[in-house]
Tab-separated table of C-alpha atoms in Angstrom:
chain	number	residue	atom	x	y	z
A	84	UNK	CA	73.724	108.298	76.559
A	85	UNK	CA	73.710	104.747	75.487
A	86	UNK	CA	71.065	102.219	75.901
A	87	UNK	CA	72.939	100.290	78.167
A	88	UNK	CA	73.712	103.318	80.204
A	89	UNK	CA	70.200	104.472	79.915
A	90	UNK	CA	69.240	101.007	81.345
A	91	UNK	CA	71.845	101.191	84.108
A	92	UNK	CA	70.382	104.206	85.389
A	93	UNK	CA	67.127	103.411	85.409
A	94	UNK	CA	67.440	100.090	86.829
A	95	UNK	CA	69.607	101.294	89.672
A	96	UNK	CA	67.057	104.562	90.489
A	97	UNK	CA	65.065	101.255	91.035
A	98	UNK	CA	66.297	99.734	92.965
A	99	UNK	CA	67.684	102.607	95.181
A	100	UNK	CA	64.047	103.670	96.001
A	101	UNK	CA	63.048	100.154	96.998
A	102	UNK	CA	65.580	100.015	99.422
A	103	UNK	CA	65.049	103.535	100.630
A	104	UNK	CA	61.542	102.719	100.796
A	105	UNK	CA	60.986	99.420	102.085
A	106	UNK	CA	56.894	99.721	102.340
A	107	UNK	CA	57.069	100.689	98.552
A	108	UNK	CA	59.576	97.628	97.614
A	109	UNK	CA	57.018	95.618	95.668
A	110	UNK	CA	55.848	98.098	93.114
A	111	UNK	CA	59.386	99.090	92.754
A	112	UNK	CA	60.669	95.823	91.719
A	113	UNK	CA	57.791	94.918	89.745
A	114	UNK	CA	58.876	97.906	87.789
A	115	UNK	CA	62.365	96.827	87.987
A	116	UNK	CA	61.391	93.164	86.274
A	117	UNK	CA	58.715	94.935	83.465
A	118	UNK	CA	61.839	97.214	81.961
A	119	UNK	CA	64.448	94.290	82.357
A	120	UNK	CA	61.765	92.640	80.099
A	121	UNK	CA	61.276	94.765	77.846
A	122	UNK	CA	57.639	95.220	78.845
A	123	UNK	CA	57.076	98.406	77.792
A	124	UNK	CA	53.284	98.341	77.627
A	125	UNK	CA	53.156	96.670	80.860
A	126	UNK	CA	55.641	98.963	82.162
A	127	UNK	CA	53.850	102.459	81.362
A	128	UNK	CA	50.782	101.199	82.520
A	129	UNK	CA	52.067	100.208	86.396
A	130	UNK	CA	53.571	103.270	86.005
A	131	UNK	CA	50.849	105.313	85.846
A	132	UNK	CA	48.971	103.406	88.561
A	133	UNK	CA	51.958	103.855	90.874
A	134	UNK	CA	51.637	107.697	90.170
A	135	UNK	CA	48.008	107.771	90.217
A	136	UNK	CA	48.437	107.276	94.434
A	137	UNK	CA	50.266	109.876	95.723
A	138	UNK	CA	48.746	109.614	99.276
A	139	UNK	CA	50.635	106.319	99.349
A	140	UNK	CA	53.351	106.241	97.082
A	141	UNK	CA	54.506	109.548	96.625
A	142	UNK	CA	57.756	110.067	98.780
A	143	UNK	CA	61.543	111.609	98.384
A	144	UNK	CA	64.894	110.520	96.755
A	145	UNK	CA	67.796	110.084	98.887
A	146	UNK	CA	68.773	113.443	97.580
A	147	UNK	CA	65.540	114.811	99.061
A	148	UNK	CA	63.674	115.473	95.773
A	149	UNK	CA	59.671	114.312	94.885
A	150	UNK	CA	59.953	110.915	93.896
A	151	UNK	CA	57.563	110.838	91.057
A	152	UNK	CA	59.602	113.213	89.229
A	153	UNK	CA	62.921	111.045	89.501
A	154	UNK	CA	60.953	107.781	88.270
A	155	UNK	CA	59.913	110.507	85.085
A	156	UNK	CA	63.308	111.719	84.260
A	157	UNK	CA	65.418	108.557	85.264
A	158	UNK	CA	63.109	105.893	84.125
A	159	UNK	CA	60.669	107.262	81.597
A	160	UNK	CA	61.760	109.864	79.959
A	161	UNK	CA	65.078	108.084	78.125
A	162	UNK	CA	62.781	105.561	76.944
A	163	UNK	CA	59.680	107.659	75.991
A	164	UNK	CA	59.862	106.620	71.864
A	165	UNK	CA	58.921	102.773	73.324
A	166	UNK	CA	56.001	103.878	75.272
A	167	UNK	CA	52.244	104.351	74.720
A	168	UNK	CA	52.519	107.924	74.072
A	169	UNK	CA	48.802	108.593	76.088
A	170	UNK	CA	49.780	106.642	78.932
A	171	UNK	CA	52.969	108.516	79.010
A	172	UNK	CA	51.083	112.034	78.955
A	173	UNK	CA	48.810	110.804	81.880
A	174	UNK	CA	52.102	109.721	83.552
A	175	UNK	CA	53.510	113.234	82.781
A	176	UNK	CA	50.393	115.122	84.059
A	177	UNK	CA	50.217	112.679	87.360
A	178	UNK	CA	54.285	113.769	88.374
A	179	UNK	CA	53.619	117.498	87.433
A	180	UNK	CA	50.245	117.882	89.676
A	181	UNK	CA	52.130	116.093	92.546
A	182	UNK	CA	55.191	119.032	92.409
A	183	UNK	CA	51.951	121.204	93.016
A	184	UNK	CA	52.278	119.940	96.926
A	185	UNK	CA	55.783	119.429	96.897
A	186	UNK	CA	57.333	123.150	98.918
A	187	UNK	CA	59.716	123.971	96.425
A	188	UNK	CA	57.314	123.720	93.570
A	189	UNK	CA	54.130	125.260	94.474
A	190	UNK	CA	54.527	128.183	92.193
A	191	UNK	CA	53.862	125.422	89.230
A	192	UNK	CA	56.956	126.734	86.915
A	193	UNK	CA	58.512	123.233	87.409
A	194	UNK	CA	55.354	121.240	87.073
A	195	UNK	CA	54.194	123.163	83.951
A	196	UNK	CA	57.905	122.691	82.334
A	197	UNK	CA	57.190	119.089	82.516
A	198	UNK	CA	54.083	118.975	80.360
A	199	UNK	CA	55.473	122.170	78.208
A	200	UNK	CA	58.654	119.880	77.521
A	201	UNK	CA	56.586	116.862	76.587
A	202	UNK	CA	54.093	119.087	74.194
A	203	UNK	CA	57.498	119.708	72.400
A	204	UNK	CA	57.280	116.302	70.957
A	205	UNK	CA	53.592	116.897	69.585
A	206	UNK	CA	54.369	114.980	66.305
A	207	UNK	CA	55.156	111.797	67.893
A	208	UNK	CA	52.839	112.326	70.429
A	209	UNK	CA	49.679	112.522	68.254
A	210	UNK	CA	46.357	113.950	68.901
A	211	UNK	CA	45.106	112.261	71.676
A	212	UNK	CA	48.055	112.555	73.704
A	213	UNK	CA	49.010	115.954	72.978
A	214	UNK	CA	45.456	117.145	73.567
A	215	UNK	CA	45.249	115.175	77.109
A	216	UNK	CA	49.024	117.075	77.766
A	217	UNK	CA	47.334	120.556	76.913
A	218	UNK	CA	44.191	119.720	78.963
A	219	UNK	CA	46.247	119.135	82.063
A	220	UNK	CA	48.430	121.763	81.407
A	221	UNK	CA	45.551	124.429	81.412
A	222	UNK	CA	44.126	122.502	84.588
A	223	UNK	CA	47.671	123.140	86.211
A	224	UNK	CA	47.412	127.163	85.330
A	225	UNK	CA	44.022	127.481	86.761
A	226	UNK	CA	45.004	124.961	89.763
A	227	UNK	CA	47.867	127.133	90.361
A	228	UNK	CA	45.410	129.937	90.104
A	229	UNK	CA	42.985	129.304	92.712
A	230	UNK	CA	45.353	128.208	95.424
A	231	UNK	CA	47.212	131.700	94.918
A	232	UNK	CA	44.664	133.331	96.185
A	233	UNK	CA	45.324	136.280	93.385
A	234	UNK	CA	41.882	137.981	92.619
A	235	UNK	CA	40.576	137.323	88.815
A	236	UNK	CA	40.410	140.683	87.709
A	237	UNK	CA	44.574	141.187	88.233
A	238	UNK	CA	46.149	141.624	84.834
A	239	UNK	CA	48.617	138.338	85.103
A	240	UNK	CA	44.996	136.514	86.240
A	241	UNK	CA	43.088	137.578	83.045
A	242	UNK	CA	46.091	136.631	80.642
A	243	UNK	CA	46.156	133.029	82.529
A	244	UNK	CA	42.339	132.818	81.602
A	245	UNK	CA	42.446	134.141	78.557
A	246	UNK	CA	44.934	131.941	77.444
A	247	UNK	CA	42.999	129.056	78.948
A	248	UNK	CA	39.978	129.306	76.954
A	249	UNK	CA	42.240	130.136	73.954
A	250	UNK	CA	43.439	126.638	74.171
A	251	UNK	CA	39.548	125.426	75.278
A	252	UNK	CA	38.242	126.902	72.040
A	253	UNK	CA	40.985	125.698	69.461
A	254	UNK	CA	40.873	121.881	71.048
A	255	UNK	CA	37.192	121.260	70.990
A	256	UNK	CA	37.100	120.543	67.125
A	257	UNK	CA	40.039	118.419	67.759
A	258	UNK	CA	38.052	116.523	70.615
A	259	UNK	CA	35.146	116.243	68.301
A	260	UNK	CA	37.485	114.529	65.560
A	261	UNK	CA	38.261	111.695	68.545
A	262	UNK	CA	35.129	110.982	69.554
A	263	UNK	CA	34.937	108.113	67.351
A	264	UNK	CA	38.256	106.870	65.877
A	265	UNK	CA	39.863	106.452	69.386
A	266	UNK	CA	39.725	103.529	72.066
A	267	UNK	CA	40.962	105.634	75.150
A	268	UNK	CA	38.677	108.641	74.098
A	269	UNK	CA	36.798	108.577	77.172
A	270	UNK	CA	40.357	109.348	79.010
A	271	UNK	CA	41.070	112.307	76.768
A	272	UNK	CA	37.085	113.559	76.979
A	273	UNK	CA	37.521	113.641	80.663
A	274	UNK	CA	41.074	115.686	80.721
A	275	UNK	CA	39.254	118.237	78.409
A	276	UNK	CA	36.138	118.660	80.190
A	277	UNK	CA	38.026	118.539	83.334
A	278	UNK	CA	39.641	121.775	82.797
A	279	UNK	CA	36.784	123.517	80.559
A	280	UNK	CA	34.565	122.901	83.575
A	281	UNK	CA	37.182	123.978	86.262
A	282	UNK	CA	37.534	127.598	83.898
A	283	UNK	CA	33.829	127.763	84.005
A	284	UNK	CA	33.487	127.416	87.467
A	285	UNK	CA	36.330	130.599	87.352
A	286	UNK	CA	34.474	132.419	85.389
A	287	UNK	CA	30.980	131.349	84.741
A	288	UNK	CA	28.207	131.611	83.809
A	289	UNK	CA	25.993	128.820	85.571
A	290	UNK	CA	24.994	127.423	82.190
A	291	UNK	CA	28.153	127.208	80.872
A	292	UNK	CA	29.562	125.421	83.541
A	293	UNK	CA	26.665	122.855	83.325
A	294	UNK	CA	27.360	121.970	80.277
A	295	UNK	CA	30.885	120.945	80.562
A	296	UNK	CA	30.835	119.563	84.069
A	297	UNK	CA	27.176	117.341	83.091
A	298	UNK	CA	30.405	116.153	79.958
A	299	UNK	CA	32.500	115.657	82.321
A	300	UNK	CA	30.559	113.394	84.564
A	301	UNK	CA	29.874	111.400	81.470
A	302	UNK	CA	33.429	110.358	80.760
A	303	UNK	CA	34.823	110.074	83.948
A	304	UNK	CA	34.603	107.237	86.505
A	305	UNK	CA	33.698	108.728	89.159
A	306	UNK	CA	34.650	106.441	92.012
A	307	UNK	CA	38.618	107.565	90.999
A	308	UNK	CA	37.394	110.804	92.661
A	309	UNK	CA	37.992	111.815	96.596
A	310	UNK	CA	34.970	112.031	98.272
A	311	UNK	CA	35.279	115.529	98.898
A	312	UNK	CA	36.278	116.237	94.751
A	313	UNK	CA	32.666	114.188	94.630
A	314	UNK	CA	30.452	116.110	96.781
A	315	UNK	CA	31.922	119.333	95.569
A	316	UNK	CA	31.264	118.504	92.073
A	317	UNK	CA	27.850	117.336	92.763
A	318	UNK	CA	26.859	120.360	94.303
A	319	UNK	CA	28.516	122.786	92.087
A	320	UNK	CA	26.529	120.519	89.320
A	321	UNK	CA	23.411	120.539	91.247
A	322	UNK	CA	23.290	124.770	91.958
A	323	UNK	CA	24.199	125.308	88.072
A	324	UNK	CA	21.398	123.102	87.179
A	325	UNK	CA	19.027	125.203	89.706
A	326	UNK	CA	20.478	128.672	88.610
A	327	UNK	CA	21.652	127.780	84.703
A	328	UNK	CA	19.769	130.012	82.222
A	329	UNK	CA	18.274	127.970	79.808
A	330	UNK	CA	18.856	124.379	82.130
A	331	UNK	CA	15.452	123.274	82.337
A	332	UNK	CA	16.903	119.566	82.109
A	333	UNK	CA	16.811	118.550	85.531
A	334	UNK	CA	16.064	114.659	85.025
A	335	UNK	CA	20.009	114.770	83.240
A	336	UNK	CA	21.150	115.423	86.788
A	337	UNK	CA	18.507	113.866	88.918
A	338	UNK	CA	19.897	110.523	87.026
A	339	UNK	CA	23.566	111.045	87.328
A	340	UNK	CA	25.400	108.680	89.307
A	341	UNK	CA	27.316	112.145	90.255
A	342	UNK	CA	24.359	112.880	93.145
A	343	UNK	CA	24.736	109.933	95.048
A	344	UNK	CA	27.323	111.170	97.605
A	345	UNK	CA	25.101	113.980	99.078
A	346	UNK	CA	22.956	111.177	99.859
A	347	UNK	CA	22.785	111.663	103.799
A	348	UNK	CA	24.462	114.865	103.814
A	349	UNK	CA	23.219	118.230	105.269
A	350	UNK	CA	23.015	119.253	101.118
A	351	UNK	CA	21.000	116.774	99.959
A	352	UNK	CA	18.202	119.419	99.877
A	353	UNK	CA	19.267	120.441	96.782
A	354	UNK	CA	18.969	116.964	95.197
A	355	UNK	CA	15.279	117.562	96.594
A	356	UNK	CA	15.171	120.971	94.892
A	357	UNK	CA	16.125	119.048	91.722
A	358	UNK	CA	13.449	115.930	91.754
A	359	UNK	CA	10.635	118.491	92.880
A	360	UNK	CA	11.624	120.695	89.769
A	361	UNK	CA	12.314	117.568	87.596
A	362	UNK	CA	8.620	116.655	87.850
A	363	UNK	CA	6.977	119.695	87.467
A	364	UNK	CA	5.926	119.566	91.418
A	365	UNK	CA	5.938	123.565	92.214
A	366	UNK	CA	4.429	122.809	95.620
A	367	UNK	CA	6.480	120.022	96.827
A	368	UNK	CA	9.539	122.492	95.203
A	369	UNK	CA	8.704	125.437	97.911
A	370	UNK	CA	8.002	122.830	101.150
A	371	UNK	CA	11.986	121.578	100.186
A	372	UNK	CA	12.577	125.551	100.040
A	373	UNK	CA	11.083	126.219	102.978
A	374	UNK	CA	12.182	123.505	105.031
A	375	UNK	CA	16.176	124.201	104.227
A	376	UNK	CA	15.946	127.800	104.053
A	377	UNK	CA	18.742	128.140	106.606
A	378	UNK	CA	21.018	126.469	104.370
A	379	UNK	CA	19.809	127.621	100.977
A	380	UNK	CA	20.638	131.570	102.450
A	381	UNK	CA	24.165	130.128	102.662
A	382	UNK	CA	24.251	129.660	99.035
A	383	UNK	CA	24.918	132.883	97.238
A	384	UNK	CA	23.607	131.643	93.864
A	385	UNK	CA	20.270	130.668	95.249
A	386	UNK	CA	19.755	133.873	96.851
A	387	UNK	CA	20.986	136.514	94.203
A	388	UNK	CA	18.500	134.161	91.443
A	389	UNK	CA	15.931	133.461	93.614
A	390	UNK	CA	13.432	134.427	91.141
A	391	UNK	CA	14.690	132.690	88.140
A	392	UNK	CA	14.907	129.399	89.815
A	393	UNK	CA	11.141	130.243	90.862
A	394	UNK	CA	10.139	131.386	86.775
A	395	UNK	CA	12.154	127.946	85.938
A	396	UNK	CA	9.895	125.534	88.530
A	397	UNK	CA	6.762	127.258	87.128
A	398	UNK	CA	7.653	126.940	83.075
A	399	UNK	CA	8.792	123.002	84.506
A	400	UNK	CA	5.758	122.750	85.865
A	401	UNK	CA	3.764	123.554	82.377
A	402	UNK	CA	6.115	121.072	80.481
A	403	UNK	CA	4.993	118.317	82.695
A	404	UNK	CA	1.717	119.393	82.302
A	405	UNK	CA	1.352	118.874	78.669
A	406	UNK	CA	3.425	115.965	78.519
A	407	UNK	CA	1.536	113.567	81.640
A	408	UNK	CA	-1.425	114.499	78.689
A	409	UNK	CA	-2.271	111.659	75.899
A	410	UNK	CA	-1.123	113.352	72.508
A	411	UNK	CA	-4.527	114.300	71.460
A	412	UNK	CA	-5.812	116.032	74.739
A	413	UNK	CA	-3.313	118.861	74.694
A	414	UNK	CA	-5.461	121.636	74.641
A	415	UNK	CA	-5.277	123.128	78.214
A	416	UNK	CA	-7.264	125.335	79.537
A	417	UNK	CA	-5.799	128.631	81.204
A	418	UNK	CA	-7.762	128.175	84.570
A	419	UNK	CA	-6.706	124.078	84.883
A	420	UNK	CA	-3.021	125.542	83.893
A	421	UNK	CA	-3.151	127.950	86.587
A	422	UNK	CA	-3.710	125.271	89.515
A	423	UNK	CA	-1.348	122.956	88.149
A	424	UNK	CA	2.012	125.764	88.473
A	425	UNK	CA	0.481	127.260	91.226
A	426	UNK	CA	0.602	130.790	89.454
A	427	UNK	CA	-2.920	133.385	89.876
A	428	UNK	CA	-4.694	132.979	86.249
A	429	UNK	CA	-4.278	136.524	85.260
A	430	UNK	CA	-0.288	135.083	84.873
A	431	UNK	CA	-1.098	132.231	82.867
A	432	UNK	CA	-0.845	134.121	79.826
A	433	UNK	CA	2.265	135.378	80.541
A	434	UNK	CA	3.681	131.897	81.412
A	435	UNK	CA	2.952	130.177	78.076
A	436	UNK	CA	3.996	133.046	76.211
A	437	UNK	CA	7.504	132.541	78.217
A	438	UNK	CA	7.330	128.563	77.442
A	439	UNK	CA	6.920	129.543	74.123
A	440	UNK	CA	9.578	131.868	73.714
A	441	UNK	CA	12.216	129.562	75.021
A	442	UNK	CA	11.108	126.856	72.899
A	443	UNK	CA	9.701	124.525	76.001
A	444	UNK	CA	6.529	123.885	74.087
A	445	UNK	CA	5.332	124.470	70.348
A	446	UNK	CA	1.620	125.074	69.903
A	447	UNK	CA	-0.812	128.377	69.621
A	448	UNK	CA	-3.149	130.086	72.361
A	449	UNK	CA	-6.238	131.243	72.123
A	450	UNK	CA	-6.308	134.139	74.590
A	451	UNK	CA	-10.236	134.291	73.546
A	452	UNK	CA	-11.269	130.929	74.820
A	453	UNK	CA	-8.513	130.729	76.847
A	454	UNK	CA	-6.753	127.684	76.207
A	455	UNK	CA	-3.266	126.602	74.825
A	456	UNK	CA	-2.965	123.839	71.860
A	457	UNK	CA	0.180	122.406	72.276
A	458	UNK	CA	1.798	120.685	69.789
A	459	UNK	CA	5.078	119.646	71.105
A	460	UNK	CA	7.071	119.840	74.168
A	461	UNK	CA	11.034	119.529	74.553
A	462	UNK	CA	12.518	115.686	75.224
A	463	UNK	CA	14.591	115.670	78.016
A	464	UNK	CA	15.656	113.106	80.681
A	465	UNK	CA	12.900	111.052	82.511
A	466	UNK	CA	12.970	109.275	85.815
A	467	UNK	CA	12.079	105.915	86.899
A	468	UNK	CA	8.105	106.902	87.379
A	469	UNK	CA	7.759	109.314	84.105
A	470	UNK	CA	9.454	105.953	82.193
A	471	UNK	CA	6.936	103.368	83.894
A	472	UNK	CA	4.051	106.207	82.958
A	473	UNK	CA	5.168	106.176	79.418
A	474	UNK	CA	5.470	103.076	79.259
A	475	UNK	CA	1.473	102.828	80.419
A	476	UNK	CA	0.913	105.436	77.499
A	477	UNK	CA	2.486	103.123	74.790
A	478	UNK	CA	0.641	100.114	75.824
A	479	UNK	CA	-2.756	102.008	75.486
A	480	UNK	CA	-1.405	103.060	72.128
A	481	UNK	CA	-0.882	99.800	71.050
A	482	UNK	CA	-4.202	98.194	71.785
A	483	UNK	CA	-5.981	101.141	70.115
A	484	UNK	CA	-4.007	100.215	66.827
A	485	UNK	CA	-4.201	97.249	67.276
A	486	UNK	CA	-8.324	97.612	67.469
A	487	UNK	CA	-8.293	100.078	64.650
A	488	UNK	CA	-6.060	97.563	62.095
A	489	UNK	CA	-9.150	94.453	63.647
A	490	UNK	CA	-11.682	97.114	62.672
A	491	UNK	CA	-10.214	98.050	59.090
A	492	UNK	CA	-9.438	93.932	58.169
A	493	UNK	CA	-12.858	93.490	59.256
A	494	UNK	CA	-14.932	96.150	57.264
A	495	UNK	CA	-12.481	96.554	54.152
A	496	UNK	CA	-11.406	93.165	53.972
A	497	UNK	CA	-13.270	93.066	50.605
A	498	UNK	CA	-11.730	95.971	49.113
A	499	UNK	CA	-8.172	95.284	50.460
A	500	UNK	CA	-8.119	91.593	48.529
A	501	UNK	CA	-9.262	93.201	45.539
């Protein structure tokens, strides 16, 4: 086909939908005046906006068929070579998740031939793009996935997953080789960890999932989420945090912007469950427990790891311990350790030895005198108060040097001009 036959065609697709679909006429003949421009930069990118809205702009053709996909073939498609190859893969990934709710489409064959047909092209497509296609094609499989209803032990279910952390594991050097030579990286990032998180929360474990969705929620802009995508990713985040092995970081998701919407909310007990643990407050932990214990019994992860999540508040509890201590009064005693995570002192042992074992702290105990001389304790994310404290700590650090460097100039001053 010719390019004035390719332009024909899309021009009068154009203008067909904007007289089929009055309400829609001005983003249709915007696009209309972009391509008769030549805009193409201009023209991908209200593209992909348009797409990006299906509760509004999604409709049908006259001949019945999803509307998004007719723009793709008609308009962008012929003219792909002139187009910003990762806006054109975010373009291709909007039209194929839309088929997903289109009747004839829902078994995803359609959808995924779109972003299979575009991968074709990899060369021209380049790294970003073809790793944003991939991303959003393995978040179609597993989409497809969960709204089947198929369990995940079926044999056609464990080749789907299989295959999806195939392509998980091969793309996360590639992501790594972005991270700093790309403008739009933050866009490819968030397809990635979009669909690693989504075939963690599949699959698990806790952890694992926590470490890709707490990625995720770094990258991606959050307010382009529904509400309900929101709350469920903050309390999917949220219970892996509480039941994670090895997530003793609780400040990184106290601090995330990601909480916010279970603000008000009959879950925002578990953001409670999170600041109690955050600071070390064991006590103020079990009132939150006890007071939503209705609704914690209707999460299945708190129940089946009740007791971890306890062991985790106590070992929290130690690391805060040691680290609201000045540098050089770190030597705890087992009996002041025992009040402070609430635990009987013939367990105190026990609960340093655990700290120590997972690397929490770095010091030795003296099981003869009884105390622990710690040495170091893990960095992780502090809140508002533990910054202000620190802040306190540095101050008082900086007027003793600054008294010890008075009292050196003052009695060495002869030996230092020497």
């Amino acid at each position: 086909m010719g390019s004035v036959d390719i332009t024909a065609v899309a021009l009068e697709h154009l203008e067909a939908m904007s007289t089929l679909h009055p309400d829609l006429s001005e983003p249709y003949q915007n696009l209309v005046g972009l391509y008769q421009r030549k805009l193409w930069h201009q023209l991908t990118s209200s593209t992909l906006e348009f797409v990006s809205n299906p509760s509004s702009t999604l409709r049908t053709t006259a001949e019945g068929t999803n509307s998004y996909l007719a723009l793709f073939d008609k308009v962008m498609l012929p003219i792909d070579k002139k187009l910003n190859q990762l806006t054109l893969a975010r373009i291709a990934s909007s039209v194929a998740f839309s088929l997903l709710d289109d009747p004839p489409y829902k078994d995803g064959v359609a959808a995924r031939a779109i972003l299979e047909n575009l991968l074709e092209k990899r060369a021209r497509l380049g790294p970003s793009a073809a790793l944003h296609a991939e991303s959003r094609l393995g978040l179609l499989g597993l989409t497809v996935l969960a709204r089947s209803g198929e369990a995940l032990t079926t044999d056609s279910s464990v080749k789907a997953l299989e295959a999806t952390k195939e392509c998980i594991d091969r793309n996360r050097s590639v992501l790594a080789e972005l991270a700093d030579t790309e403008s739009e990286a933050a866009v490819v990032h968030s397809a990635f960890y979009e669909t690693a998180m989504t075939y963690r929360k599949a699959v698990g474990p806790p952890e694992a999932y926590y470490r890709e969705a707490i990625q995720y929620v770094a990258y991606t802009s959050l307010k382009d989420l529904a509400e309900e995508e929101r709350r469920s990713l903050a309390t999917d985040l949220s219970l892996a945090a509480l039941t994670g092995e090895g997530v003793f970081n609780f400040g990184e998701v106290v601090t995330a912007q990601a909480l916010q919407c279970l603000e008000g909310t009959d879950l925002h007990y578990l953001v409670e469950l999170l600041a109690a643990g955050a600071r070390g407050d064991v006590l103020g932990f079990q009132r939150v427990a006890d007071a939503n214990a209705a609704a914690i019994q209707m999460q299945p992860s708190l129940v089946s790891r009740a007791e971890a999540v306890k062991e985790k508040i106590t070992l929290l509890a130690l690391v805060n311990m040691v680290f609201e201590r000045p540098s050089l009064e770190r030597t705890l005693s087992f009996e002041d350790i025992a009040d402070r995570v609430a635990v009987p002192l013939d367990q105190v042992e026990w609960v340093i030895m655990r700290a120590l074992s997972l690397k929490l702290i770095k010091g030795t105990m003296d099981q003869v005198e009884q105390t622990v001389d710690v040495t170091w304790v893990m960095p992780r994310v502090l809140d508002a108060k533990q910054m202000s404290e620190l802040a306190t700590r540095f101050g008082e650090w900086a007027v003793k040097v600054s008294k010890t460097k008075d009292y050196m100039q003052e009695h060495t001053g002869a030996l230092l001009n020497q």
